[in-house]
Coordinates of C-alpha atoms and ligand atoms in Angstrom, one line a residue:
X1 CA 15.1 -7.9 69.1
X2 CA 12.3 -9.5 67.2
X3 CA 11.2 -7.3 63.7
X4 CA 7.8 -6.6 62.1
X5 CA 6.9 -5.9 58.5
X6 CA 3.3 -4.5 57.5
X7 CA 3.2 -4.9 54.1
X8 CA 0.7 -3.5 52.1
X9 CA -0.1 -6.2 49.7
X10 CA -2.5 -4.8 46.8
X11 CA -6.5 -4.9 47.0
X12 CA -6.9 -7.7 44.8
X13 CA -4.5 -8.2 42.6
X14 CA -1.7 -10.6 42.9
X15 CA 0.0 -8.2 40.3
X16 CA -0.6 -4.5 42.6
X17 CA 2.7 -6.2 44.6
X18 CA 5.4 -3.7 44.6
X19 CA 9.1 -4.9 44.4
X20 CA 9.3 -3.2 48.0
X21 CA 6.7 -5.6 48.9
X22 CA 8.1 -8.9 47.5
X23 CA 11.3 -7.5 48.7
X24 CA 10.0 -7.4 52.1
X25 CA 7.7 -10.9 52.2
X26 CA 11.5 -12.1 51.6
X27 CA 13.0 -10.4 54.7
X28 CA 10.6 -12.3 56.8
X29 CA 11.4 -15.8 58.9
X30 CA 7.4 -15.8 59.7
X31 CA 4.5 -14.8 57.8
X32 CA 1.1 -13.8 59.5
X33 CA -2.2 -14.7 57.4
X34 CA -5.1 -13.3 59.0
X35 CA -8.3 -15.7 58.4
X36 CA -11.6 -14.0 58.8
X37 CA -13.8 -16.8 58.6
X38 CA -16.1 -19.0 55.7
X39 CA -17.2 -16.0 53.9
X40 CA -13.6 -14.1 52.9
X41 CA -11.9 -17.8 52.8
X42 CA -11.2 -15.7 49.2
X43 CA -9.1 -13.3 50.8
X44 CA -7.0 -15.5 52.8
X45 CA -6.8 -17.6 49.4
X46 CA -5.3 -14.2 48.0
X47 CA -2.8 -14.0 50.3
X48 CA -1.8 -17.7 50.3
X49 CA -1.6 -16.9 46.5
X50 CA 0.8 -14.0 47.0
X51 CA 3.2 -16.0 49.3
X52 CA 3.6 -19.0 47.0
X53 CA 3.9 -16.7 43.9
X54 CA 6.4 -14.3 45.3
X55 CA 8.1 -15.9 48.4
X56 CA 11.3 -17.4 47.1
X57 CA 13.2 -17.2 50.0
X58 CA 13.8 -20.7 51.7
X59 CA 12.8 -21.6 55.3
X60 CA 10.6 -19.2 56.0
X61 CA 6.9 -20.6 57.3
X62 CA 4.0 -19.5 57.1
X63 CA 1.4 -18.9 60.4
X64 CA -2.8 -18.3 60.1
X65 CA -4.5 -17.0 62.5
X66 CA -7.9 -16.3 63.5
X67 CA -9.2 -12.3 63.8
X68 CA -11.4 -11.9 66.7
X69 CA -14.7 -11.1 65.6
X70 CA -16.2 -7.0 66.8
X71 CA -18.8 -7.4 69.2
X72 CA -21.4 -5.0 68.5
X73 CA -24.3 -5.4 71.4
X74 CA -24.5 -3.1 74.0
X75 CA -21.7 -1.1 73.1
X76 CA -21.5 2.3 71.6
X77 CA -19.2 2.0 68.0
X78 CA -16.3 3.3 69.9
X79 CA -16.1 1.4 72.8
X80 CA -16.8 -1.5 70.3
X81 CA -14.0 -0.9 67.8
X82 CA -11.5 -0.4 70.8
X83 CA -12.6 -3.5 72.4
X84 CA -11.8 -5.7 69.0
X85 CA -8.7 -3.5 69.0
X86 CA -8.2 -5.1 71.9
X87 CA -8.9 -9.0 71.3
X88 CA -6.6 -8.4 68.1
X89 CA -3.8 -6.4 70.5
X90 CA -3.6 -9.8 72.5
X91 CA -3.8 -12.4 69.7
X92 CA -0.7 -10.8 68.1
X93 CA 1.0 -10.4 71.4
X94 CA 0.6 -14.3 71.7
X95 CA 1.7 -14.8 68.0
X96 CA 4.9 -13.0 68.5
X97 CA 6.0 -14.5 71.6
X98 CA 4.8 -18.0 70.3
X99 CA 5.9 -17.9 67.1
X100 CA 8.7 -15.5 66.0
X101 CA 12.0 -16.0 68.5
X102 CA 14.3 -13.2 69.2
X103 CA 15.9 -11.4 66.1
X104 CA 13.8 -12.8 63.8
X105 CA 11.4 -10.9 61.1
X106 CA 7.5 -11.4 61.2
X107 CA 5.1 -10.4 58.1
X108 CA 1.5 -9.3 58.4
X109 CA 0.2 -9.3 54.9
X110 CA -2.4 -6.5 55.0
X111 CA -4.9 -5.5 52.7
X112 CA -4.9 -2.8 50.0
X113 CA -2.1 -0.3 52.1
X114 CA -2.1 -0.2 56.1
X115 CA -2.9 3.3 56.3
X116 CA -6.3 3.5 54.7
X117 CA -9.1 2.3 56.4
X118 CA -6.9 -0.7 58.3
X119 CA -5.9 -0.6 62.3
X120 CA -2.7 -3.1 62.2
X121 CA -0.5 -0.1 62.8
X122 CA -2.7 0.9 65.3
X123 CA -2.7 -2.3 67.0
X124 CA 1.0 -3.2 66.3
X125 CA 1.3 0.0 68.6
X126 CA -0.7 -1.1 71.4
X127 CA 1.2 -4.1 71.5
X128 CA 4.7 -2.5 71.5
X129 CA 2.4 0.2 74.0
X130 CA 1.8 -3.1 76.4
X131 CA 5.9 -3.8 76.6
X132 CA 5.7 -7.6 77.0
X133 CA 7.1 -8.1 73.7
X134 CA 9.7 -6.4 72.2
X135 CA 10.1 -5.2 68.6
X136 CA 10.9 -2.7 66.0
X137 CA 8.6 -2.0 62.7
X138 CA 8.5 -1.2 59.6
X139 CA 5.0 -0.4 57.6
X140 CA 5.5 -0.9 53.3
X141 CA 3.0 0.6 51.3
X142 CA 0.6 -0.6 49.2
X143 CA -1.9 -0.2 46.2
X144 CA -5.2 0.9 48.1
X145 CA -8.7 0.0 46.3
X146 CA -9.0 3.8 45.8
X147 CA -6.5 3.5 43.7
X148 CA -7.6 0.4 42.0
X149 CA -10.7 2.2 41.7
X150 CA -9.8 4.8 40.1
X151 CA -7.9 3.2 37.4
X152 CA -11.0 0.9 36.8
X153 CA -12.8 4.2 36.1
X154 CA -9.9 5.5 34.2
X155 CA -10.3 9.2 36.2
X156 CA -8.0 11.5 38.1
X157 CA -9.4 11.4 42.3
X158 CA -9.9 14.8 42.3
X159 CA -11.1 18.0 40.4
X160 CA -8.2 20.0 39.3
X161 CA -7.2 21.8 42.4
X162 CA -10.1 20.7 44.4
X163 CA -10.3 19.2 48.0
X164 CA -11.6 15.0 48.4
X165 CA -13.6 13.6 51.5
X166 CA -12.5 9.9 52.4
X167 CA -15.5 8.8 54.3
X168 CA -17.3 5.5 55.4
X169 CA -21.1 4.9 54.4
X170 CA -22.3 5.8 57.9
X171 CA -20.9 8.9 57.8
X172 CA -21.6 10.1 54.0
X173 CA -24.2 12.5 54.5
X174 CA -22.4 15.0 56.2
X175 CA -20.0 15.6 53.6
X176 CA -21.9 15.1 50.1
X177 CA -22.9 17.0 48.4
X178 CA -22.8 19.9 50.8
X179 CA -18.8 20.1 52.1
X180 CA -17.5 18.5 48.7
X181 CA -17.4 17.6 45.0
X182 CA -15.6 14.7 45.2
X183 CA -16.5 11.9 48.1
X184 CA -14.8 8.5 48.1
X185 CA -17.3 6.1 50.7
X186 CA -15.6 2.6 52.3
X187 CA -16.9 0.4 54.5
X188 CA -20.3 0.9 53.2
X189 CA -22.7 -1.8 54.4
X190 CA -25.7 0.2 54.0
X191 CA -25.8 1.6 50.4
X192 CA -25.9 5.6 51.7
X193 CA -25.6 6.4 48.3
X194 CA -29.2 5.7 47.9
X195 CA -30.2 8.5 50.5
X196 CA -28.3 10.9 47.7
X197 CA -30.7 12.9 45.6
X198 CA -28.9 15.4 43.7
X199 CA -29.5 15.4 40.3
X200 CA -26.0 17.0 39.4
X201 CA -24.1 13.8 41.2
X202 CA -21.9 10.9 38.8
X203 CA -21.1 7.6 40.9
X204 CA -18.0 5.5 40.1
X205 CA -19.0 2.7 41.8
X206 CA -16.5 -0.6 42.1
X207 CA -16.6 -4.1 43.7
X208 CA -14.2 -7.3 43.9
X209 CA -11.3 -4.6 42.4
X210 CA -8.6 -6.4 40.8
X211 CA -9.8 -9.5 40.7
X212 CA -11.5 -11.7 38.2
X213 CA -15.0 -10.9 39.5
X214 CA -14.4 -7.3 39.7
X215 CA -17.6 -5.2 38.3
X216 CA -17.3 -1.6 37.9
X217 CA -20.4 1.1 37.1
X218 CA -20.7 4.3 36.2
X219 CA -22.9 7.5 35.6
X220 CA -25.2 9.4 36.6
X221 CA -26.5 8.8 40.0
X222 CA -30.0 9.1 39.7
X223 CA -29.8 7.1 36.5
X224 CA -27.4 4.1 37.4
X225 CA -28.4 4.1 41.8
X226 CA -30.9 1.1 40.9
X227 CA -28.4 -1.1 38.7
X228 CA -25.6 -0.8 41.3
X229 CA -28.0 -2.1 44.1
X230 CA -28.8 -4.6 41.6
X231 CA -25.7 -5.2 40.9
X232 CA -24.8 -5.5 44.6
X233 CA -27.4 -7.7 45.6
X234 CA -27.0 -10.2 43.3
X235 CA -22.7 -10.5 43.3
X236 CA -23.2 -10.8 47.3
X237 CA -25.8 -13.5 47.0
X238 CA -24.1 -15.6 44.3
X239 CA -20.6 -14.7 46.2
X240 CA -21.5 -14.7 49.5
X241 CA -19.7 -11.6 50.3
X242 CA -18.6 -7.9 48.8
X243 CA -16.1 -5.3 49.4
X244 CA -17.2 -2.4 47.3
X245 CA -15.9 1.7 47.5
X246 CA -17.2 4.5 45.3
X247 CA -16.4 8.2 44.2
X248 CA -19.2 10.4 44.2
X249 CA -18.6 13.8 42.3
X250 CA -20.5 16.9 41.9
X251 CA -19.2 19.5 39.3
X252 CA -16.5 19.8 36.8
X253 CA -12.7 20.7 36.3
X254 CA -12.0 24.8 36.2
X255 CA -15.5 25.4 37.6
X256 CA -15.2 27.7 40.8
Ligands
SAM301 C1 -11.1 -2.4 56.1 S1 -11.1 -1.5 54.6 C2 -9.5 -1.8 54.0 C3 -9.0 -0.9 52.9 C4 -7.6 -1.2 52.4 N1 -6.6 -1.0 53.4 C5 -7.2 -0.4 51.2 O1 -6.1 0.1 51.1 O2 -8.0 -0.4 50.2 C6 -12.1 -2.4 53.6 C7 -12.9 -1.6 52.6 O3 -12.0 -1.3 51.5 C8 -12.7 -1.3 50.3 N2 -12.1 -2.4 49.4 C9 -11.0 -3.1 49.7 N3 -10.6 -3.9 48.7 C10 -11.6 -3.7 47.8 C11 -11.8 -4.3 46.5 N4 -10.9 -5.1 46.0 N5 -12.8 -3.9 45.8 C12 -13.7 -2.9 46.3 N6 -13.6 -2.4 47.5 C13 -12.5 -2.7 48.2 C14 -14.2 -1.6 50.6 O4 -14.8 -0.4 50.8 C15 -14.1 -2.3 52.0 O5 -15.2 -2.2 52.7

């Protein structure tokens, strides 16, 4: 039977690696390098980096492949994201029959750690779900940019015994400031911290995490909202891309 490895590879950092990790990018015969098009060519730079730092084991190859892109028009978000699901579904159906033969080991080198915010377990499902190919699995964790994050920032993810929201940017205002003190917001392509007007609210914002361009802010989010879009604007323009998270908090430790 053919074997897959979802290894959580770090969000930035060549170094966020765990042993597990490089353990496992060793296990495999094949590893599977998504390629996202011009703009990330960073990312799949980062994971080329990875396997020739870390990948000592002879004979194995390495396979890129492109990730269908989401097609948005005419469809509502869900029927949108589960159509992409779908494209992917069969492009890694096809990659495993065409590239791994039976009882070998394929790697997909995933972003940050597969269970945040990332659908290759999902998909990795469907697939087995489908039956044409079969496999077992194994998923390896990784360091998430939450984590990276909050080391940036130096500061524990939540308020001593206090509840945290993980949310995406479309979806922030119906948990902050009302439902919780702390909100962490991914995926956010339309600034929704802007839309926050609570004076009481801190930002820990973050962007490019563990890497050399990486640019952290933090305060008070009426006083630092118009230097992160700043900020923003002018790293995605000179980049051509971002990936940036944040924690919003309201309050303080031992308040009830
Ligand atoms: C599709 S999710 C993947 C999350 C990933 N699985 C993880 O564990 O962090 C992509 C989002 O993660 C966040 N992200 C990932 N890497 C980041 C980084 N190095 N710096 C800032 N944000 C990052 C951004 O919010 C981005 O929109």
């Amino acid at each position: 039977m053919r074997h897959i490895l979802i290894i959580g590879i770090g969000a930035g950092n060549p170094e966020h690696m765990t042993v597990q990790a490089i353990n496992a990018l060793n296990r495999a015969d094949v590893l599977f390098i998504p390629t996202k098009g011009e703009k990330k060519t960073e990312l799949a730079e980062l994971r080329r980096g990875i396997c020739a730092r870390y990948v000592t084991r002879a004979g194995s190859r390495t396979v890129e492949f492109a990730v269908p892109v989401r097609r948005t028009e005419g469809r509502s978000y869900v029927e949108s994201v589960d159509d992409w699901h779908a494209g992917i579904a069969a492009a890694y159906e096809a990659l495993l029959e065409s590239e791994l033969a039976e009882g070998q080991t394929g790697a997909f080198l995933v972003w940050g750690d597969p269970m945040l915010y990332d659908s290759t377990i999902r998909i990795v499902e469907r697939v087995k779900t489908r039956g044409r190919v079969t496999f077992g699995y194994d998923v390896i964790p990784g360091i998430t940019s939450l984590q990276a994050l909050c080391a940036s920032h130096r500061i524990p993810l939540n308020l001593v015994g206090k509840p945290v929201e993980i949310t995406t940017g479309r979806r922030l205002a119906e948990s902050f400031p009302h439902r919780n003190e702390t909100a962490v917001v991914m995926l956010d392509g339309e600034q929704a911290f802007r839309k926050i007007e609570d004076p009481d609210a801190e930002i820990y914002w973050g962007a490019y995490l563990g890497t050399p361009d990486e640019i952290v802010i933090a305060g008070r989010l009426a006083e630092v909202k118009e230097q992160i879009l700043e900020a923003r604007a002018a790293a995605r323009e000179r980049m051509g891309w971002i990936m940036d998270i944040y924690l919003l908090r309201k309050g303080a430790d031992f308040e009830e």
